[in-house]
GROMACS .gro file of C-alpha atoms in nm:
model
  266
    1MET     CA    1   0.590  -8.255   2.512
    2HIS     CA    2   0.762  -7.958   2.353
    3ARG     CA    3   1.120  -7.958   2.231
    4GLY     CA    4   1.288  -7.622   2.216
    5ASP     CA    5   1.568  -7.443   2.039
    6ASP     CA    6   1.887  -7.580   2.194
    7THR     CA    7   2.061  -7.243   2.144
    8ALA     CA    8   1.804  -7.061   2.361
    9LYS     CA    9   1.839  -7.031   2.734
   10LEU     CA   10   1.472  -6.946   2.772
   11GLU     CA   11   1.202  -7.004   2.513
   12ILE     CA   12   0.840  -6.888   2.523
   13ALA     CA   13   0.644  -7.102   2.279
   14GLY     CA   14   0.290  -6.988   2.198
   15ILE     CA   15   0.210  -6.873   2.551
   16SER     CA   16  -0.136  -6.717   2.594
   17LYS     CA   17  -0.356  -6.644   2.894
   18THR     CA   18  -0.730  -6.584   2.930
   19PHE     CA   19  -0.877  -6.523   3.275
   20GLU     CA   20  -1.215  -6.686   3.335
   21THR     CA   21  -1.446  -6.544   3.606
   22PRO     CA   22  -1.788  -6.702   3.667
   23GLY     CA   23  -2.066  -6.471   3.555
   24LYS     CA   24  -1.832  -6.236   3.370
   25PRO     CA   25  -1.693  -6.229   3.015
   26PRO     CA   26  -1.348  -6.390   2.982
   27VAL     CA   27  -1.053  -6.148   2.977
   28ALA     CA   28  -0.776  -6.221   2.725
   29ALA     CA   29  -0.460  -6.100   2.901
   30LEU     CA   30  -0.201  -6.243   2.662
   31GLY     CA   31  -0.223  -6.338   2.298
   32ALA     CA   32   0.011  -6.604   2.163
   33ILE     CA   33   0.370  -6.504   2.242
   34ASP     CA   34   0.674  -6.665   2.084
   35ALA     CA   35   1.021  -6.548   2.188
   36ARG     CA   36   1.370  -6.675   2.268
   37ILE     CA   37   1.645  -6.542   2.493
   38ALA     CA   38   2.009  -6.640   2.443
   39PRO     CA   39   2.232  -6.745   2.735
   40GLY     CA   40   2.365  -6.441   2.921
   41GLU     CA   41   2.136  -6.198   2.736
   42PHE     CA   42   1.972  -5.898   2.904
   43VAL     CA   43   1.621  -5.835   2.769
   44CYS     CA   44   1.387  -5.557   2.882
   45LEU     CA   45   1.011  -5.577   2.841
   46VAL     CA   46   0.810  -5.256   2.795
   47GLY     CA   47   0.452  -5.179   2.703
   48PRO     CA   48   0.135  -4.998   2.812
   49SER     CA   49  -0.010  -5.059   3.157
   50GLY     CA   50  -0.224  -5.372   3.175
   51CYS     CA   51  -0.070  -5.540   2.870
   52GLY     CA   52   0.019  -5.860   3.057
   53LYS     CA   53   0.389  -5.815   3.136
   54SER     CA   54   0.363  -5.939   3.496
   55THR     CA   55   0.123  -6.215   3.389
   56LEU     CA   56   0.388  -6.339   3.146
   57PHE     CA   57   0.648  -6.336   3.425
   58ASN     CA   58   0.417  -6.531   3.655
   59ILE     CA   59   0.370  -6.794   3.384
   60ILE     CA   60   0.746  -6.821   3.322
   61ALA     CA   61   0.801  -6.859   3.698
   62GLY     CA   62   0.536  -7.132   3.721
   63LEU     CA   63   0.310  -6.922   3.947
   64GLU     CA   64   0.034  -6.883   3.688
   65GLN     CA   65  -0.105  -7.146   3.452
   66ALA     CA   66  -0.098  -7.057   3.083
   67SER     CA   67  -0.407  -7.110   2.871
   68SER     CA   68  -0.187  -7.245   2.592
   69GLY     CA   69   0.177  -7.281   2.498
   70ALA     CA   70   0.494  -7.385   2.678
   71VAL     CA   71   0.796  -7.244   2.859
   72LEU     CA   72   1.131  -7.410   2.791
   73CYS     CA   73   1.468  -7.368   2.962
   74ASP     CA   74   1.781  -7.510   2.798
   75GLY     CA   75   1.553  -7.690   2.552
   76SER     CA   76   1.349  -7.874   2.817
   77GLU     CA   77   0.988  -7.795   2.896
   78VAL     CA   78   0.939  -7.637   3.239
   79THR     CA   79   0.580  -7.512   3.199
   80GLY     CA   80   0.412  -7.476   3.538
   81LYS     CA   81   0.726  -7.565   3.732
   82THR     CA   82   0.839  -7.339   4.015
   83GLY     CA   83   1.200  -7.296   4.127
   84VAL     CA   84   1.342  -7.297   3.773
   85VAL     CA   85   1.408  -6.921   3.758
   86GLY     CA   86   1.491  -6.650   4.011
   87TYR     CA   87   1.214  -6.391   4.046
   88GLN     CA   88   1.226  -6.048   4.211
   89LEU     CA   89   0.920  -5.826   4.233
   90GLN     CA   90   0.909  -5.446   4.250
   91LYS     CA   91   0.867  -5.468   4.627
   92ASP     CA   92   1.182  -5.607   4.786
   93LEU     CA   93   0.977  -5.836   5.018
   94LEU     CA   94   1.256  -5.849   5.276
   95LEU     CA   95   1.137  -6.015   5.596
   96PRO     CA   96   1.136  -5.746   5.868
   97TRP     CA   97   1.223  -5.989   6.147
   98ARG     CA   98   1.537  -6.115   5.974
   99THR     CA   99   1.865  -5.927   5.952
  100VAL     CA  100   2.005  -5.821   5.615
  101LEU     CA  101   2.238  -6.122   5.615
  102ASP     CA  102   1.962  -6.366   5.703
  103ASN     CA  103   1.734  -6.217   5.436
  104ILE     CA  104   2.005  -6.259   5.175
  105ILE     CA  105   2.067  -6.626   5.256
  106LEU     CA  106   1.697  -6.717   5.243
  107GLY     CA  107   1.723  -6.859   4.891
  108MET     CA  108   2.027  -7.063   4.991
  109GLU     CA  109   1.836  -7.205   5.285
  110LEU     CA  110   1.559  -7.306   5.046
  111ARG     CA  111   1.828  -7.501   4.857
  112ASN     CA  112   1.909  -7.675   5.188
  113VAL     CA  113   2.242  -7.497   5.242
  114PRO     CA  114   2.305  -7.497   5.621
  115LYS     CA  115   2.258  -7.149   5.769
  116ARG     CA  116   2.612  -7.127   5.911
  117GLU     CA  117   2.763  -7.229   5.577
  118ALA     CA  118   2.539  -6.985   5.387
  119ARG     CA  119   2.638  -6.696   5.613
  120ALA     CA  120   3.007  -6.777   5.569
  121GLN     CA  121   2.968  -6.775   5.190
  122VAL     CA  122   2.777  -6.447   5.179
  123LEU     CA  123   2.975  -6.229   5.423
  124PRO     CA  124   3.275  -6.180   5.188
  125LEU     CA  125   3.039  -6.075   4.905
  126LEU     CA  126   2.862  -5.793   5.090
  127ALA     CA  127   3.117  -5.526   4.998
  128ARG     CA  128   3.059  -5.591   4.626
  129TYR     CA  129   2.689  -5.517   4.680
  130GLY     CA  130   2.748  -5.206   4.892
  131LEU     CA  131   2.621  -5.375   5.207
  132ALA     CA  132   2.941  -5.431   5.408
  133GLY     CA  133   2.885  -5.336   5.770
  134PHE     CA  134   2.506  -5.368   5.742
  135GLU     CA  135   2.479  -5.745   5.773
  136ASN     CA  136   2.324  -5.725   6.121
  137ASN     CA  137   2.086  -5.439   6.041
  138TYR     CA  138   1.715  -5.496   5.994
  139PRO     CA  139   1.546  -5.391   5.666
  140SER     CA  140   1.365  -5.096   5.828
  141THR     CA  141   1.701  -4.923   5.883
  142LEU     CA  142   1.810  -4.940   5.516
  143SER     CA  143   1.762  -4.696   5.230
  144GLY     CA  144   1.549  -4.801   4.931
  145GLY     CA  145   1.857  -4.867   4.719
  146MET     CA  146   2.019  -5.081   4.987
  147ARG     CA  147   1.701  -5.284   5.031
  148GLN     CA  148   1.689  -5.350   4.657
  149ARG     CA  149   2.055  -5.455   4.654
  150ALA     CA  150   1.987  -5.698   4.938
  151ALA     CA  151   1.682  -5.835   4.755
  152LEU     CA  152   1.875  -5.877   4.430
  153MET     CA  153   2.162  -6.044   4.612
  154ARG     CA  154   1.911  -6.288   4.763
  155THR     CA  155   1.767  -6.357   4.415
  156LEU     CA  156   2.109  -6.415   4.257
  157LEU     CA  157   2.224  -6.644   4.538
  158TYR     CA  158   1.917  -6.859   4.480
  159ASP     CA  159   2.153  -6.967   4.201
  160LYS     CA  160   1.933  -6.987   3.895
  161ASP     CA  161   2.066  -6.910   3.548
  162VAL     CA  162   1.756  -6.708   3.450
  163ILE     CA  163   1.650  -6.408   3.659
  164LEU     CA  164   1.315  -6.227   3.623
  165LEU     CA  165   1.312  -5.869   3.757
  166ASP     CA  166   0.971  -5.697   3.766
  167GLU     CA  167   1.032  -5.320   3.796
  168PRO     CA  168   1.282  -5.357   4.081
  169PHE     CA  169   1.380  -4.987   4.069
  170GLY     CA  170   1.033  -4.842   4.010
  171ALA     CA  171   0.994  -4.700   4.362
  172LEU     CA  172   1.339  -4.536   4.379
  173ASP     CA  173   1.420  -4.169   4.328
  174ALA     CA  174   1.587  -4.075   3.999
  175GLN     CA  175   1.941  -4.042   4.135
  176THR     CA  176   1.932  -4.372   4.326
  177ARG     CA  177   1.772  -4.541   4.027
  178ALA     CA  178   2.055  -4.429   3.795
  179LEU     CA  179   2.316  -4.561   4.038
  180MET     CA  180   2.129  -4.891   4.072
  181GLN     CA  181   2.112  -4.933   3.694
  182GLU     CA  182   2.491  -4.898   3.660
  183TRP     CA  183   2.541  -5.128   3.957
  184LEU     CA  184   2.305  -5.392   3.813
  185LEU     CA  185   2.495  -5.394   3.482
  186SER     CA  186   2.823  -5.456   3.665
  187VAL     CA  187   2.670  -5.741   3.867
  188TRP     CA  188   2.516  -5.892   3.553
  189ALA     CA  189   2.850  -5.874   3.367
  190GLU     CA  190   3.020  -6.061   3.652
  191SER     CA  191   2.748  -6.322   3.700
  192GLY     CA  192   2.675  -6.427   3.341
  193LYS     CA  193   2.305  -6.461   3.431
  194THR     CA  194   2.027  -6.434   3.174
  195ILE     CA  195   1.798  -6.147   3.275
  196LEU     CA  196   1.444  -6.056   3.172
  197PHE     CA  197   1.352  -5.715   3.315
  198ILE     CA  198   1.014  -5.535   3.318
  199THR     CA  199   1.012  -5.156   3.323
  200HIS     CA  200   0.778  -4.870   3.230
  201ASP     CA  201   1.082  -4.647   3.175
  202VAL     CA  202   1.197  -4.658   2.811
  203GLU     CA  203   1.527  -4.489   2.896
  204GLU     CA  204   1.597  -4.751   3.161
  205ALA     CA  205   1.514  -5.032   2.916
  206LEU     CA  206   1.751  -4.904   2.649
  207PHE     CA  207   2.027  -4.832   2.901
  208LEU     CA  208   2.018  -5.186   3.040
  209ALA     CA  209   1.920  -5.417   2.757
  210ASP     CA  210   2.074  -5.606   2.468
  211ARG     CA  211   1.720  -5.623   2.327
  212VAL     CA  212   1.392  -5.453   2.409
  213TRP     CA  213   1.061  -5.635   2.371
  214ILE     CA  214   0.768  -5.402   2.303
  215MET     CA  215   0.428  -5.542   2.400
  216SER     CA  216   0.095  -5.441   2.251
  217ALA     CA  217  -0.217  -5.337   2.436
  218ARG     CA  218  -0.420  -5.621   2.589
  219PRO     CA  219  -0.429  -5.897   2.487
  220GLY     CA  220  -0.054  -5.849   2.499
  221ILE     CA  221   0.160  -5.985   2.220
  222LEU     CA  222   0.515  -5.900   2.122
  223LYS     CA  223   0.463  -5.612   1.882
  224ALA     CA  224   0.836  -5.567   1.818
  225GLN     CA  225   1.179  -5.688   1.929
  226LEU     CA  226   1.444  -5.416   1.905
  227ASP     CA  227   1.820  -5.472   1.922
  228VAL     CA  228   2.014  -5.212   2.122
  229PRO     CA  229   2.348  -5.186   1.933
  230ILE     CA  230   2.512  -4.951   2.185
  231ALA     CA  231   2.855  -5.048   2.312
  232ARG     CA  232   2.913  -5.158   2.671
  233PRO     CA  233   3.006  -5.056   2.932
  234ARG     CA  234   2.735  -4.790   2.936
  235THR     CA  235   2.744  -4.477   3.151
  236GLN     CA  236   2.515  -4.180   3.205
  237ASP     CA  237   2.678  -4.020   2.900
  238THR     CA  238   2.507  -4.295   2.696
  239LEU     CA  239   2.173  -4.123   2.763
  240VAL     CA  240   2.267  -3.824   2.544
  241ASP     CA  241   2.421  -4.027   2.262
  242PRO     CA  242   2.235  -3.949   1.934
  243GLN     CA  243   2.187  -4.321   1.861
  244PHE     CA  244   2.035  -4.371   2.207
  245ILE     CA  245   1.800  -4.076   2.161
  246ALA     CA  246   1.686  -4.207   1.821
  247LEU     CA  247   1.612  -4.551   1.969
  248LYS     CA  248   1.422  -4.391   2.256
  249ARG     CA  249   1.205  -4.195   2.014
  250GLN     CA  250   1.132  -4.512   1.817
  251VAL     CA  251   1.024  -4.710   2.123
  252LEU     CA  252   0.817  -4.426   2.269
  253THR     CA  253   0.627  -4.389   1.943
  254GLN     CA  254   0.527  -4.755   1.947
  255ILE     CA  255   0.428  -4.752   2.314
  256ARG     CA  256   0.220  -4.437   2.271
  257GLU     CA  257   0.031  -4.605   1.986
  258GLU     CA  258  -0.047  -4.903   2.206
  259SER     CA  259  -0.133  -4.689   2.511
  260ARG     CA  260  -0.378  -4.488   2.298
  261ARG     CA  261  -0.534  -4.809   2.169
  262ALA     CA  262  -0.568  -4.945   2.523
  263PHE     CA  263  -0.729  -4.622   2.641
  264GLU     CA  264  -0.977  -4.617   2.354
  265THR     CA  265  -1.068  -4.982   2.416
  266ARG     CA  266  -1.137  -4.914   2.786
   0.00000   0.00000   0.00000
């Protein structure tokens, strides 16, 4: 039984993962990772492709078994337990046969909130998420940005303190993505949630995060943890701030080193 740091909202204690396939050499996806996230913190995770970012998320969410180590939330071990954190993948995974409103309340239904009560709670919130007037639409009629807002609203209303977001804006065009980043920061500021966010976009990571975790090539470990000391609220003007540009150069240099190492290993 592990006991964690009581000041951490989420703690990753020595997590590693090796995939075993009969007749093939084992594949070490994650080396030992130790990290802590404070309550209400926004952390972005970046690194070369195949470094184990999504594997780490699956372990935190209880969907994948770690080879070693523990996951702790509020100081209590939750390793292998599902339903402890909210988790949104890059694909919005909205159910095509349910309306926008009924997709959004899905997490509430899983918490045994009666459907009529859930709908009544959600309807007044739709305007804040840019979805007012679309509650009876089906997902196929929505833009990519609207679908992601609906999916994030569903994740937040699942009502977990820790939210994992795995490249939720990766499929969006640049303009929509920029708007969604600003919108996400406003939602996060209102909600007080603790967010761990995967992205391949260094600019996005620095724009969103309090801290950026930089992962190494496989087996992925935390190569560096970088504070982002840029004042909030952040706007698109932040992207041309000299401090922001210097941080971006620093992160890109480290990721390029790891990407080159991964390429040479393959």
